PDB file of C-alpha atoms in Angstrom:
ATOM      1  CA  UNK A1263     -16.599  46.019  23.507  1.00 84.00           C
ATOM      2  CA  UNK A1264     -18.006  48.257  26.200  1.00 91.00           C
ATOM      3  CA  UNK A1265     -17.361  52.008  26.008  1.00 93.00           C
ATOM      4  CA  UNK A1266     -18.072  54.614  28.675  1.00 94.00           C
ATOM      5  CA  UNK A1267     -17.217  58.310  28.772  1.00 95.00           C
ATOM      6  CA  UNK A1268     -16.964  60.624  31.738  1.00 95.00           C
ATOM      7  CA  UNK A1269     -17.663  63.295  32.603  1.00 95.00           C
ATOM      8  CA  UNK A1270     -20.351  64.448  30.252  1.00 87.00           C
ATOM      9  CA  UNK A1271     -20.933  67.267  29.832  1.00 94.00           C
ATOM     10  CA  UNK A1272     -17.216  67.992  29.858  1.00 95.00           C
ATOM     11  CA  UNK A1273     -15.203  71.147  30.327  1.00 93.00           C
ATOM     12  CA  UNK A1274     -11.593  70.199  29.555  1.00 95.00           C
ATOM     13  CA  UNK A1275     -10.807  66.505  29.919  1.00 97.00           C
ATOM     14  CA  UNK A1276     -12.748  63.365  29.033  1.00 97.00           C
ATOM     15  CA  UNK A1277     -11.857  59.814  30.023  1.00 98.00           C
ATOM     16  CA  UNK A1278     -12.854  57.088  27.598  1.00 97.00           C
ATOM     17  CA  UNK A1279     -12.973  53.630  29.144  1.00 96.00           C
ATOM     18  CA  UNK A1280     -12.907  50.721  26.711  1.00 95.00           C
ATOM     19  CA  UNK A1281     -13.360  47.128  27.818  1.00 95.00           C
ATOM     20  CA  UNK A1282     -12.455  44.393  25.331  1.00 93.00           C
ATOM     21  CA  UNK A1283     -12.395  40.724  26.401  1.00 92.00           C
ATOM     22  CA  UNK A1284     -10.040  39.545  23.609  1.00 93.00           C
ATOM     23  CA  UNK A1285      -7.056  41.335  22.078  1.00 95.00           C
ATOM     24  CA  UNK A1286      -8.239  43.449  19.142  1.00 96.00           C
ATOM     25  CA  UNK A1287      -7.130  46.514  17.213  1.00 95.00           C
ATOM     26  CA  UNK A1288      -8.936  49.710  18.229  1.00 96.00           C
ATOM     27  CA  UNK A1289      -9.091  53.309  17.092  1.00 97.00           C
ATOM     28  CA  UNK A1290     -11.064  56.390  17.994  1.00 97.00           C
ATOM     29  CA  UNK A1291     -12.207  59.550  16.233  1.00 97.00           C
ATOM     30  CA  UNK A1292     -13.791  62.681  17.616  1.00 98.00           C
ATOM     31  CA  UNK A1293     -15.999  64.583  15.181  1.00 98.00           C
ATOM     32  CA  UNK A1294     -17.689  67.938  15.542  1.00 98.00           C
ATOM     33  CA  UNK A1295     -21.392  68.492  14.822  1.00 96.00           C
ATOM     34  CA  UNK A1296     -20.588  69.078  11.119  1.00 97.00           C
ATOM     35  CA  UNK A1297     -18.820  65.723  10.846  1.00 97.00           C
ATOM     36  CA  UNK A1298     -15.247  67.041  10.632  1.00 98.00           C
ATOM     37  CA  UNK A1299     -12.632  64.919  12.402  1.00 98.00           C
ATOM     38  CA  UNK A1300     -11.027  67.016  15.154  1.00 98.00           C
ATOM     39  CA  UNK A1301      -9.037  64.205  16.784  1.00 97.00           C
ATOM     40  CA  UNK A1302      -8.040  60.690  15.694  1.00 98.00           C
ATOM     41  CA  UNK A1303      -6.003  58.018  17.489  1.00 97.00           C
ATOM     42  CA  UNK A1304      -4.878  54.536  16.590  1.00 97.00           C
ATOM     43  CA  UNK A1305      -4.908  52.657  19.890  1.00 96.00           C
ATOM     44  CA  UNK A1306      -3.180  49.563  18.591  1.00 95.00           C
ATOM     45  CA  UNK A1307      -4.105  46.136  19.908  1.00 96.00           C
ATOM     46  CA  UNK A1308      -5.753  46.289  23.308  1.00 95.00           C
ATOM     47  CA  UNK A1309      -7.269  43.749  25.665  1.00 95.00           C
ATOM     48  CA  UNK A1310      -9.144  44.081  28.932  1.00 96.00           C
ATOM     49  CA  UNK A1311      -9.636  47.551  30.411  1.00 96.00           C
ATOM     50  CA  UNK A1312      -8.124  50.503  28.554  1.00 96.00           C
ATOM     51  CA  UNK A1313      -8.476  54.213  29.376  1.00 97.00           C
ATOM     52  CA  UNK A1314      -7.789  57.073  26.948  1.00 97.00           C
ATOM     53  CA  UNK A1315      -7.705  60.702  28.084  1.00 97.00           C
ATOM     54  CA  UNK A1316      -8.921  63.335  25.635  1.00 97.00           C
ATOM     55  CA  UNK A1317      -8.043  66.995  26.112  1.00 97.00           C
ATOM     56  CA  UNK A1318     -10.951  69.122  24.855  1.00 96.00           C
ATOM     57  CA  UNK A1319      -9.614  72.440  26.171  1.00 95.00           C
ATOM     58  CA  UNK A1320      -8.579  73.689  22.701  1.00 95.00           C
ATOM     59  CA  UNK A1321     -11.925  72.883  21.096  1.00 97.00           C
ATOM     60  CA  UNK A1322     -14.883  75.221  20.827  1.00 96.00           C
ATOM     61  CA  UNK A1323     -17.842  74.414  23.040  1.00 96.00           C
ATOM     62  CA  UNK A1324     -20.551  72.316  21.419  1.00 97.00           C
ATOM     63  CA  UNK A1325     -21.658  68.805  20.584  1.00 97.00           C
ATOM     64  CA  UNK A1326     -19.097  66.200  19.507  1.00 98.00           C
ATOM     65  CA  UNK A1327     -19.381  62.552  18.564  1.00 98.00           C
ATOM     66  CA  UNK A1328     -16.797  60.006  19.663  1.00 97.00           C
ATOM     67  CA  UNK A1329     -16.468  56.932  17.485  1.00 97.00           C
ATOM     68  CA  UNK A1330     -14.620  53.907  18.878  1.00 96.00           C
ATOM     69  CA  UNK A1331     -13.915  51.172  16.315  1.00 96.00           C
ATOM     70  CA  UNK A1332     -12.920  47.699  17.442  1.00 93.00           C
ATOM     71  CA  UNK A1333     -12.558  44.821  15.004  1.00 86.00           C
ATOM     72  CA  UNK A1334     -14.695  46.558  12.373  1.00 86.00           C
ATOM     73  CA  UNK A1335     -17.529  47.418  14.785  1.00 92.00           C
ATOM     74  CA  UNK A1336     -18.255  51.025  15.654  1.00 95.00           C
ATOM     75  CA  UNK A1337     -19.579  52.440  18.913  1.00 95.00           C
ATOM     76  CA  UNK A1338     -20.633  56.131  18.916  1.00 96.00           C
ATOM     77  CA  UNK A1339     -21.111  58.326  21.975  1.00 95.00           C
ATOM     78  CA  UNK A1340     -22.171  61.960  22.171  1.00 96.00           C
ATOM     79  CA  UNK A1341     -20.064  64.412  24.161  1.00 97.00           C
ATOM     80  CA  UNK A1342     -21.255  67.860  25.184  1.00 96.00           C
ATOM     81  CA  UNK A1343     -18.306  70.224  25.657  1.00 96.00           C
ATOM     82  CA  UNK A1344     -18.712  73.643  27.291  1.00 93.00           C
TER      83      UNK A1344
END
């Protein structure tokens, strides 16, 4: 899978674009710098281009790590929120 995030740094909203050539189950987790899960979503089975919108407006500013898991493989991206 291919994962891209924009914008980064982010103020309120982040768009996560996931591209998966074959139908597979996907999930995402957003963790703070201490490793605590602040958001988790089961995306179900997806195929092709998929976009998730994350609202960061209720989170404190700082560094977060977005984990996207597809078919047992994990992709991690850093998000700076201000």
